[in-house]
Amino acid sequence: MNPKELEEMLTTGNDLKKENGDNQRQVARGDGGTGDLKEGASVMRTIAWGPSMVLLALFMVSSAGAQAPAPRARIYVADAGNDRIARIDDMTGKGWITLGSFGHGTNQFSDPRGIFVDTAERIYVADTANYRIVRMNDMTGAGWTTLGTRGSGVHQFGEPVKISVDAAGKIYVADPENNRIVRIDDMTGKGWITLGSFGHGTNQFSDPRGIFVGTAGRIYVADTANYRIVRMNDMTGAGWTTLGTGGSEANQFARLIGISLDGAGRIYLADDGLSSIARVDDMTGVGWTALGSHGSGAYEFSRPIGISVDAAGGIYVADSGNHRIVRIDNMTGKGWTTLGSLGWGKNQLSLCGDIFVR
């Protein structure tokens, strides 16, 4: 019997046993009436639906409708000062695993400051001081593939610092030294296209250090030295919209670097200069909420430069100057949890450059 049938038995007039005042058994029907208890199927049904079985049925119906909680996302960190990336299962440090050492070859990094994980769980890294981007299949380094050399031409980067991937698998890179963003179709470099030049107007950037692509395919950029965030529809710059000025009040920034979106399209920001994070509902700046001040305690940051949001709305921050990552349930700071201290061992970090949860 499936849960729907159980529920119908309880609610649509099936017979339940009761005792009347004369101690003669009758049946109470779902329509409120009663009748004499009959032999055969009715007896069996009445016996089967005694009080203990009713409780059991109710439990089965409610249990059938319940869903197991979704597994919490894994946490990926670009551990820039240790020239490696790290992955953990949760904020206890469970499942700690790292990949990388200093160098320029396979499974080596130099100051990696950006990290992203696609839906196939492939890992993308902005290998900053190697002037390249890297993709691998998993934390073993399998499928290691790189693209980039130093420069300002095709397949070249001046300083790749953040990386994002859209739903179609196209790869986006923030290249602040060249005051531009880059998009490629895949790791062969096919479809190379750039947008930006130095300036303060439309289709111009000044030291853009953060990038994120939303589920609708729109591109969000932390235009750091212009003290603003930028949103555009595509790599033509269509729909160019900005928010922000320099300062420390609502919708103002000092050194904006980290940028991410949640499932509702709200924008999350990590401001290195203000030692704080912020959230806005949209590009009008409505719903501005900020959290943090400079320090190393609860609700304090030192150089927060990466931010990510999980499917449940939990917020993760790369608190670089404190050599730790932080997780909070929401923008009130509820559930404040940290992991990390300065070092190169297990659950230790050095100037963590970015964070991503998947």
mmCIF file of C-alpha atoms in Angstrom:
data_model
loop_
_atom_site.group_PDB
_atom_site.id
_atom_site.type_symbol
_atom_site.label_atom_id
_atom_site.label_comp_id
_atom_site.label_asym_id
_atom_site.label_seq_id
_atom_site.Cartn_x
_atom_site.Cartn_y
_atom_site.Cartn_z
ATOM 1 C CA MET A 1 0.000 0.000 0.000
ATOM 2 C CA ASN A 2 1.458 3.331 -0.984
ATOM 3 C CA PRO A 3 1.362 6.526 1.127
ATOM 4 C CA LYS A 4 -1.456 8.036 -0.937
ATOM 5 C CA GLU A 5 -3.687 5.032 -0.288
ATOM 6 C CA LEU A 6 -2.880 5.202 3.421
ATOM 7 C CA GLU A 7 -3.847 8.843 3.538
ATOM 8 C CA GLU A 8 -7.112 8.184 1.693
ATOM 9 C CA MET A 9 -8.013 5.455 4.197
ATOM 10 C CA LEU A 10 -7.571 7.905 7.037
ATOM 11 C CA THR A 11 -9.502 10.776 5.475
ATOM 12 C CA THR A 12 -12.191 9.528 3.104
ATOM 13 C CA GLY A 13 -14.676 7.493 5.137
ATOM 14 C CA ASN A 14 -12.989 4.179 5.860
ATOM 15 C CA ASP A 15 -14.069 2.432 9.054
ATOM 16 C CA LEU A 16 -12.240 2.834 12.360
ATOM 17 C CA LYS A 17 -13.009 0.819 15.475
ATOM 18 C CA LYS A 18 -14.545 2.338 18.554
ATOM 19 C CA GLU A 19 -16.455 1.148 21.605
ATOM 20 C CA ASN A 20 -19.956 2.533 22.217
ATOM 21 C CA GLY A 21 -21.437 3.261 25.597
ATOM 22 C CA ASP A 22 -22.969 -0.243 25.822
ATOM 23 C CA ASN A 23 -19.605 -1.854 25.122
ATOM 24 C CA GLN A 24 -20.958 -3.022 21.768
ATOM 25 C CA ARG A 25 -18.470 -2.580 18.986
ATOM 26 C CA GLN A 26 -19.510 -0.248 16.209
ATOM 27 C CA VAL A 27 -17.637 1.393 13.420
ATOM 28 C CA ALA A 28 -17.001 5.083 13.156
ATOM 29 C CA ARG A 29 -17.019 6.183 9.545
ATOM 30 C CA GLY A 30 -15.115 9.085 8.121
ATOM 31 C CA ASP A 31 -18.453 10.811 7.396
ATOM 32 C CA GLY A 32 -19.191 10.984 11.117
ATOM 33 C CA GLY A 33 -21.824 8.198 11.177
ATOM 34 C CA THR A 34 -21.719 4.807 12.833
ATOM 35 C CA GLY A 35 -22.926 1.345 11.960
ATOM 36 C CA ASP A 36 -22.935 -2.184 13.278
ATOM 37 C CA LEU A 37 -19.707 -4.006 12.923
ATOM 38 C CA LYS A 38 -20.022 -6.593 10.187
ATOM 39 C CA GLU A 39 -18.204 -9.824 9.633
ATOM 40 C CA GLY A 40 -15.664 -10.513 6.935
ATOM 41 C CA ALA A 41 -13.755 -7.744 5.207
ATOM 42 C CA SER A 42 -15.210 -5.046 7.448
ATOM 43 C CA VAL A 43 -14.044 -6.884 10.534
ATOM 44 C CA MET A 44 -10.594 -7.336 9.125
ATOM 45 C CA ARG A 45 -10.447 -3.676 8.115
ATOM 46 C CA THR A 46 -11.648 -2.587 11.556
ATOM 47 C CA ILE A 47 -9.124 -4.740 13.339
ATOM 48 C CA ALA A 48 -6.369 -3.569 11.017
ATOM 49 C CA TRP A 49 -7.229 0.054 11.708
ATOM 50 C CA GLY A 50 -7.096 -0.043 15.482
ATOM 51 C CA PRO A 51 -5.536 2.958 17.243
ATOM 52 C CA SER A 52 -1.950 1.689 17.087
ATOM 53 C CA MET A 53 -2.218 1.037 13.370
ATOM 54 C CA VAL A 54 -3.693 4.490 12.794
ATOM 55 C CA LEU A 55 -0.662 6.032 14.458
ATOM 56 C CA LEU A 56 1.611 3.863 12.370
ATOM 57 C CA ALA A 57 -0.162 4.899 9.198
ATOM 58 C CA LEU A 58 0.106 8.575 10.079
ATOM 59 C CA PHE A 59 3.815 8.131 10.690
ATOM 60 C CA MET A 60 4.256 6.376 7.344
ATOM 61 C CA VAL A 61 2.428 9.118 5.475
ATOM 62 C CA SER A 62 4.433 11.898 7.079
ATOM 63 C CA SER A 63 7.698 10.010 6.699
ATOM 64 C CA ALA A 64 7.060 9.293 3.040
ATOM 65 C CA GLY A 65 6.669 12.989 2.362
ATOM 66 C CA ALA A 66 9.869 13.912 4.138
ATOM 67 C CA GLN A 67 13.038 14.362 2.131
ATOM 68 C CA ALA A 68 16.548 13.720 3.314
ATOM 69 C CA PRO A 69 18.558 16.929 3.640
ATOM 70 C CA ALA A 70 20.782 17.705 0.674
ATOM 71 C CA PRO A 71 24.454 16.984 1.317
ATOM 72 C CA ARG A 72 26.436 20.064 2.224
ATOM 73 C CA ALA A 73 28.680 21.329 -0.533
ATOM 74 C CA ARG A 74 32.387 20.686 -0.546
ATOM 75 C CA ILE A 75 34.655 23.665 -0.009
ATOM 76 C CA TYR A 76 37.519 24.486 -2.377
ATOM 77 C CA VAL A 77 40.237 27.007 -1.483
ATOM 78 C CA ALA A 78 42.984 28.632 -3.522
ATOM 79 C CA ASP A 79 45.752 28.600 -0.904
ATOM 80 C CA ALA A 80 47.887 31.242 -2.597
ATOM 81 C CA GLY A 81 50.711 31.536 -0.092
ATOM 82 C CA ASN A 82 51.231 27.770 -0.059
ATOM 83 C CA ASP A 83 51.049 27.474 -3.869
ATOM 84 C CA ARG A 84 48.339 24.848 -3.687
ATOM 85 C CA ILE A 85 44.622 24.267 -3.672
ATOM 86 C CA ALA A 86 42.700 22.529 -0.891
ATOM 87 C CA ARG A 87 39.364 20.780 -0.592
ATOM 88 C CA ILE A 88 37.417 19.931 2.554
ATOM 89 C CA ASP A 89 34.071 18.291 3.145
ATOM 90 C CA ASP A 90 32.929 20.745 5.805
ATOM 91 C CA MET A 91 34.076 23.399 8.256
ATOM 92 C CA THR A 92 35.459 20.825 10.677
ATOM 93 C CA GLY A 93 38.242 20.170 8.177
ATOM 94 C CA LYS A 94 36.949 16.672 7.453
ATOM 95 C CA GLY A 95 38.243 15.211 4.190
ATOM 96 C CA TRP A 96 41.141 17.669 3.963
ATOM 97 C CA ILE A 97 43.089 17.131 0.751
ATOM 98 C CA THR A 98 45.532 19.355 -1.114
ATOM 99 C CA LEU A 99 47.122 19.484 -4.538
ATOM 100 C CA GLY A 100 50.123 21.507 -5.609
ATOM 101 C CA SER A 101 53.524 22.868 -4.738
ATOM 102 C CA PHE A 102 55.520 25.814 -5.999
ATOM 103 C CA GLY A 103 56.569 25.542 -9.626
ATOM 104 C CA HIS A 104 55.593 25.922 -13.242
ATOM 105 C CA GLY A 105 54.856 22.355 -14.300
ATOM 106 C CA THR A 106 52.114 19.784 -13.872
ATOM 107 C CA ASN A 107 50.415 19.838 -10.458
ATOM 108 C CA GLN A 108 52.348 22.995 -9.551
ATOM 109 C CA PHE A 109 51.160 26.549 -8.933
ATOM 110 C CA SER A 110 52.575 29.964 -8.254
ATOM 111 C CA ASP A 111 50.342 32.229 -6.176
ATOM 112 C CA PRO A 112 46.966 30.778 -7.254
ATOM 113 C CA ARG A 113 44.293 33.396 -6.478
ATOM 114 C CA GLY A 114 41.155 32.146 -8.171
ATOM 115 C CA ILE A 115 39.191 28.879 -8.072
ATOM 116 C CA PHE A 116 35.945 27.580 -9.576
ATOM 117 C CA VAL A 117 34.304 24.139 -9.838
ATOM 118 C CA ASP A 118 31.869 23.294 -12.619
ATOM 119 C CA THR A 119 28.837 20.995 -12.437
ATOM 120 C CA ALA A 120 31.004 18.047 -13.540
ATOM 121 C CA GLU A 121 33.244 18.829 -10.532
ATOM 122 C CA ARG A 122 36.167 19.809 -12.726
ATOM 123 C CA ILE A 123 38.371 22.353 -10.999
ATOM 124 C CA TYR A 124 39.536 25.601 -12.612
ATOM 125 C CA VAL A 125 42.368 27.661 -11.127
ATOM 126 C CA ALA A 126 43.704 31.121 -11.912
ATOM 127 C CA ASP A 127 47.411 30.325 -11.543
ATOM 128 C CA THR A 128 48.292 33.967 -11.181
ATOM 129 C CA ALA A 129 52.082 34.195 -11.106
ATOM 130 C CA ASN A 130 52.357 31.528 -13.803
ATOM 131 C CA TYR A 131 50.183 33.736 -16.047
ATOM 132 C CA ARG A 132 47.909 30.859 -16.931
ATOM 133 C CA ILE A 133 44.678 29.143 -16.101
ATOM 134 C CA VAL A 134 44.509 25.459 -15.195
ATOM 135 C CA ARG A 135 41.790 22.850 -15.337
ATOM 136 C CA MET A 136 41.856 19.380 -13.797
ATOM 137 C CA ASN A 137 39.286 16.632 -13.415
ATOM 138 C CA ASP A 138 39.658 16.223 -9.672
ATOM 139 C CA MET A 139 41.988 16.648 -6.715
ATOM 140 C CA THR A 140 44.383 14.012 -8.047
ATOM 141 C CA GLY A 141 45.357 16.411 -10.837
ATOM 142 C CA ALA A 142 44.079 14.024 -13.505
ATOM 143 C CA GLY A 143 43.325 15.744 -16.790
ATOM 144 C CA TRP A 144 45.714 18.622 -16.009
ATOM 145 C CA THR A 145 45.381 21.206 -18.784
ATOM 146 C CA THR A 146 46.764 24.745 -18.959
ATOM 147 C CA LEU A 147 46.336 27.791 -21.142
ATOM 148 C CA GLY A 148 48.259 31.051 -21.115
ATOM 149 C CA THR A 149 51.559 32.859 -21.084
ATOM 150 C CA ARG A 150 52.439 36.341 -19.946
ATOM 151 C CA GLY A 151 51.368 39.224 -22.162
ATOM 152 C CA SER A 152 48.441 41.161 -23.558
ATOM 153 C CA GLY A 153 47.715 39.242 -26.734
ATOM 154 C CA VAL A 154 45.616 36.227 -27.602
ATOM 155 C CA HIS A 155 45.979 33.401 -25.060
ATOM 156 C CA GLN A 156 48.001 35.699 -22.823
ATOM 157 C CA PHE A 157 47.317 37.150 -19.403
ATOM 158 C CA GLY A 158 48.873 39.995 -17.503
ATOM 159 C CA GLU A 159 47.581 38.784 -14.136
ATOM 160 C CA PRO A 160 44.774 36.219 -14.121
ATOM 161 C CA VAL A 161 43.248 36.505 -10.655
ATOM 162 C CA LYS A 162 39.682 35.182 -10.731
ATOM 163 C CA ILE A 163 37.900 32.639 -12.897
ATOM 164 C CA SER A 164 34.286 31.597 -13.548
ATOM 165 C CA VAL A 165 32.476 29.176 -15.854
ATOM 166 C CA ASP A 166 28.985 29.537 -17.312
ATOM 167 C CA ALA A 167 26.325 26.860 -17.825
ATOM 168 C CA ALA A 168 27.585 26.194 -21.373
ATOM 169 C CA GLY A 169 31.133 25.572 -20.132
ATOM 170 C CA LYS A 170 32.632 28.820 -21.387
ATOM 171 C CA ILE A 171 35.425 30.154 -19.203
ATOM 172 C CA TYR A 172 35.755 33.748 -17.982
ATOM 173 C CA VAL A 173 38.886 35.310 -16.499
ATOM 174 C CA ALA A 174 39.515 38.643 -14.759
ATOM 175 C CA ASP A 175 42.811 40.036 -16.109
ATOM 176 C CA PRO A 176 43.393 43.236 -14.089
ATOM 177 C CA GLU A 177 46.876 44.092 -15.339
ATOM 178 C CA ASN A 178 45.421 44.324 -18.848
ATOM 179 C CA ASN A 179 42.247 46.055 -17.545
ATOM 180 C CA ARG A 180 40.038 43.540 -19.269
ATOM 181 C CA ILE A 181 38.024 40.377 -18.926
ATOM 182 C CA VAL A 182 38.473 37.345 -21.169
ATOM 183 C CA ARG A 183 36.166 34.592 -22.362
ATOM 184 C CA ILE A 184 37.110 31.354 -24.117
ATOM 185 C CA ASP A 185 34.976 28.456 -25.302
ATOM 186 C CA ASP A 186 37.221 25.819 -23.775
ATOM 187 C CA MET A 187 40.745 25.108 -22.583
ATOM 188 C CA THR A 188 42.101 25.057 -26.134
ATOM 189 C CA GLY A 189 41.586 28.824 -26.169
ATOM 190 C CA LYS A 190 39.011 28.555 -28.937
ATOM 191 C CA GLY A 191 36.684 31.537 -29.195
ATOM 192 C CA TRP A 192 39.106 33.900 -27.388
ATOM 193 C CA ILE A 193 37.399 37.258 -26.872
ATOM 194 C CA THR A 194 38.168 40.173 -24.580
ATOM 195 C CA LEU A 195 36.306 43.196 -23.322
ATOM 196 C CA GLY A 196 37.779 46.281 -21.725
ATOM 197 C CA SER A 197 40.512 48.845 -21.709
ATOM 198 C CA PHE A 198 41.717 51.230 -19.035
ATOM 199 C CA GLY A 199 39.186 53.891 -18.095
ATOM 200 C CA HIS A 200 36.125 54.801 -16.096
ATOM 201 C CA GLY A 201 33.351 54.681 -18.662
ATOM 202 C CA THR A 202 31.314 52.089 -20.504
ATOM 203 C CA ASN A 203 33.253 48.966 -21.499
ATOM 204 C CA GLN A 204 36.241 50.206 -19.498
ATOM 205 C CA PHE A 205 37.830 48.882 -16.343
ATOM 206 C CA SER A 206 40.485 49.821 -13.856
ATOM 207 C CA ASP A 207 42.149 46.835 -12.191
ATOM 208 C CA PRO A 208 39.155 44.412 -12.429
ATOM 209 C CA ARG A 209 39.884 41.694 -9.838
ATOM 210 C CA GLY A 210 36.687 39.693 -9.581
ATOM 211 C CA ILE A 211 34.341 37.963 -12.007
ATOM 212 C CA PHE A 212 31.266 35.749 -11.731
ATOM 213 C CA VAL A 213 28.730 34.538 -14.297
ATOM 214 C CA GLY A 214 25.128 34.195 -13.135
ATOM 215 C CA THR A 215 22.723 31.427 -14.082
ATOM 216 C CA ALA A 216 21.138 33.719 -16.690
ATOM 217 C CA GLY A 217 24.544 34.147 -18.351
ATOM 218 C CA ARG A 218 25.041 37.746 -17.318
ATOM 219 C CA ILE A 219 28.571 38.703 -16.331
ATOM 220 C CA TYR A 220 29.395 40.450 -13.046
ATOM 221 C CA VAL A 221 32.769 42.136 -12.541
ATOM 222 C CA ALA A 222 34.446 43.627 -9.475
ATOM 223 C CA ASP A 223 35.919 46.739 -11.131
ATOM 224 C CA THR A 224 38.273 47.304 -8.242
ATOM 225 C CA ALA A 225 39.995 50.646 -8.824
ATOM 226 C CA ASN A 226 36.783 52.169 -10.190
ATOM 227 C CA TYR A 227 35.071 51.290 -6.859
ATOM 228 C CA ARG A 228 32.129 49.654 -8.540
ATOM 229 C CA ILE A 229 30.530 46.455 -9.703
ATOM 230 C CA VAL A 230 29.613 46.036 -13.344
ATOM 231 C CA ARG A 231 26.993 43.817 -14.929
ATOM 232 C CA MET A 232 26.646 43.133 -18.633
ATOM 233 C CA ASN A 233 24.543 40.777 -20.693
ATOM 234 C CA ASP A 234 27.401 39.346 -22.730
ATOM 235 C CA MET A 235 30.910 39.997 -23.999
ATOM 236 C CA THR A 236 29.747 42.787 -26.302
ATOM 237 C CA GLY A 237 29.100 44.891 -23.191
ATOM 238 C CA ALA A 238 25.371 45.067 -23.952
ATOM 239 C CA GLY A 239 23.305 45.982 -20.915
ATOM 240 C CA TRP A 240 26.283 47.644 -19.204
ATOM 241 C CA THR A 241 25.163 48.615 -15.703
ATOM 242 C CA THR A 242 27.262 49.812 -12.768
ATOM 243 C CA LEU A 243 26.816 50.244 -9.037
ATOM 244 C CA GLY A 244 29.168 51.893 -6.584
ATOM 245 C CA THR A 245 31.508 54.747 -5.737
ATOM 246 C CA GLY A 246 34.485 55.028 -3.453
ATOM 247 C CA GLY A 247 33.731 55.220 0.266
ATOM 248 C CA SER A 248 32.586 53.230 3.273
ATOM 249 C CA GLU A 249 28.833 53.766 3.254
ATOM 250 C CA ALA A 250 26.044 51.827 1.547
ATOM 251 C CA ASN A 251 26.859 50.990 -2.081
ATOM 252 C CA GLN A 252 30.423 52.220 -1.658
ATOM 253 C CA PHE A 253 33.670 50.303 -1.885
ATOM 254 C CA ALA A 254 37.331 50.678 -0.988
ATOM 255 C CA ARG A 255 38.957 47.662 -2.665
ATOM 256 C CA LEU A 256 36.291 45.328 -3.949
ATOM 257 C CA ILE A 257 37.656 41.943 -5.059
ATOM 258 C CA GLY A 258 35.339 38.986 -4.398
ATOM 259 C CA ILE A 259 31.972 38.680 -6.118
ATOM 260 C CA SER A 260 29.376 35.897 -6.241
ATOM 261 C CA LEU A 261 25.630 35.313 -6.601
ATOM 262 C CA ASP A 262 23.142 33.125 -4.778
ATOM 263 C CA GLY A 263 20.293 31.150 -6.313
ATOM 264 C CA ALA A 264 17.943 34.127 -6.001
ATOM 265 C CA GLY A 265 20.325 36.371 -7.951
ATOM 266 C CA ARG A 266 21.445 38.432 -4.971
ATOM 267 C CA ILE A 267 25.003 39.732 -5.239
ATOM 268 C CA TYR A 268 27.644 39.040 -2.566
ATOM 269 C CA LEU A 269 30.809 41.099 -2.320
ATOM 270 C CA ALA A 270 34.115 40.899 -0.461
ATOM 271 C CA ASP A 271 35.827 44.257 0.123
ATOM 272 C CA ASP A 272 39.490 43.905 0.976
ATOM 273 C CA GLY A 273 39.850 47.603 1.811
ATOM 274 C CA LEU A 274 36.900 47.785 4.219
ATOM 275 C CA SER A 275 37.500 44.361 5.814
ATOM 276 C CA SER A 276 33.854 43.546 5.244
ATOM 277 C CA ILE A 277 31.425 41.659 3.069
ATOM 278 C CA ALA A 278 28.190 42.997 1.622
ATOM 279 C CA ARG A 279 25.045 41.818 -0.144
ATOM 280 C CA VAL A 280 22.678 43.652 -2.460
ATOM 281 C CA ASP A 281 19.440 42.397 -3.945
ATOM 282 C CA ASP A 282 20.214 43.679 -7.435
ATOM 283 C CA MET A 283 22.131 46.273 -9.406
ATOM 284 C CA THR A 284 20.025 49.132 -8.011
ATOM 285 C CA GLY A 285 21.741 48.580 -4.649
ATOM 286 C CA VAL A 286 18.459 47.914 -2.872
ATOM 287 C CA GLY A 287 18.758 45.691 0.180
ATOM 288 C CA TRP A 288 22.338 46.693 0.927
ATOM 289 C CA THR A 289 23.550 44.718 3.958
ATOM 290 C CA ALA A 290 27.126 44.685 5.228
ATOM 291 C CA LEU A 291 28.948 42.651 7.847
ATOM 292 C CA GLY A 292 32.434 42.959 9.281
ATOM 293 C CA SER A 293 35.170 45.222 10.512
ATOM 294 C CA HIS A 294 38.926 44.835 10.697
ATOM 295 C CA GLY A 295 40.181 42.230 13.158
ATOM 296 C CA SER A 296 40.605 38.538 13.808
ATOM 297 C CA GLY A 297 37.608 37.772 16.006
ATOM 298 C CA ALA A 298 33.975 36.937 15.341
ATOM 299 C CA TYR A 299 32.380 39.147 12.675
ATOM 300 C CA GLU A 300 35.815 40.511 11.779
ATOM 301 C CA PHE A 301 37.928 40.099 8.678
ATOM 302 C CA SER A 302 41.385 40.989 7.449
ATOM 303 C CA ARG A 303 41.645 41.283 3.685
ATOM 304 C CA PRO A 304 38.591 39.266 2.646
ATOM 305 C CA ILE A 305 39.157 38.643 -1.067
ATOM 306 C CA GLY A 306 36.934 35.706 -2.025
ATOM 307 C CA ILE A 307 33.284 34.869 -1.393
ATOM 308 C CA SER A 308 30.933 32.025 -2.346
ATOM 309 C CA VAL A 309 27.389 30.924 -1.478
ATOM 310 C CA ASP A 310 26.089 27.369 -1.194
ATOM 311 C CA ALA A 311 22.675 26.076 -2.267
ATOM 312 C CA ALA A 312 21.297 26.501 1.269
ATOM 313 C CA GLY A 313 22.361 30.160 1.407
ATOM 314 C CA GLY A 314 25.437 29.628 3.588
ATOM 315 C CA ILE A 315 28.128 32.234 2.918
ATOM 316 C CA TYR A 316 31.833 31.380 2.730
ATOM 317 C CA VAL A 317 34.666 33.924 2.817
ATOM 318 C CA ALA A 318 38.384 33.685 2.065
ATOM 319 C CA ASP A 319 39.659 35.775 4.990
ATOM 320 C CA SER A 320 43.116 36.133 3.511
ATOM 321 C CA GLY A 321 44.924 38.238 6.116
ATOM 322 C CA ASN A 322 43.699 35.972 8.908
ATOM 323 C CA HIS A 323 44.801 32.862 6.975
ATOM 324 C CA ARG A 324 41.404 31.270 7.427
ATOM 325 C CA ILE A 325 38.062 30.669 5.817
ATOM 326 C CA VAL A 326 34.782 31.722 7.413
ATOM 327 C CA ARG A 327 31.275 30.351 7.087
ATOM 328 C CA ILE A 328 28.076 32.077 8.208
ATOM 329 C CA ASP A 329 24.449 31.080 7.819
ATOM 330 C CA ASN A 330 23.359 34.509 6.622
ATOM 331 C CA MET A 331 24.286 38.181 6.657
ATOM 332 C CA THR A 332 23.508 38.569 10.363
ATOM 333 C CA GLY A 333 26.657 36.536 11.047
ATOM 334 C CA LYS A 334 24.646 33.718 12.590
ATOM 335 C CA GLY A 335 26.524 30.415 12.703
ATOM 336 C CA TRP A 336 29.949 32.082 12.496
ATOM 337 C CA THR A 337 32.504 29.295 12.020
ATOM 338 C CA THR A 338 36.154 29.505 11.032
ATOM 339 C CA LEU A 339 38.790 27.082 9.870
ATOM 340 C CA GLY A 340 42.496 27.693 9.415
ATOM 341 C CA SER A 341 45.598 29.258 10.852
ATOM 342 C CA LEU A 342 48.893 30.331 9.315
ATOM 343 C CA GLY A 343 50.916 27.320 8.195
ATOM 344 C CA TRP A 344 51.302 24.664 5.537
ATOM 345 C CA GLY A 345 49.947 21.623 7.336
ATOM 346 C CA LYS A 346 46.513 20.089 7.623
ATOM 347 C CA ASN A 347 43.750 22.690 8.073
ATOM 348 C CA GLN A 348 46.311 25.477 7.716
ATOM 349 C CA LEU A 349 46.401 28.219 5.110
ATOM 350 C CA SER A 350 48.568 31.088 3.957
ATOM 351 C CA LEU A 351 46.984 34.155 2.370
ATOM 352 C CA CYS A 352 44.050 32.164 0.983
ATOM 353 C CA GLY A 353 43.216 33.800 -2.321
ATOM 354 C CA ASP A 354 39.747 32.510 -3.128
ATOM 355 C CA ILE A 355 36.980 30.117 -2.102
ATOM 356 C CA PHE A 356 34.276 28.207 -3.948
ATOM 357 C CA VAL A 357 31.593 25.776 -2.784
ATOM 358 C CA ARG A 358 29.961 23.108 -4.935
#
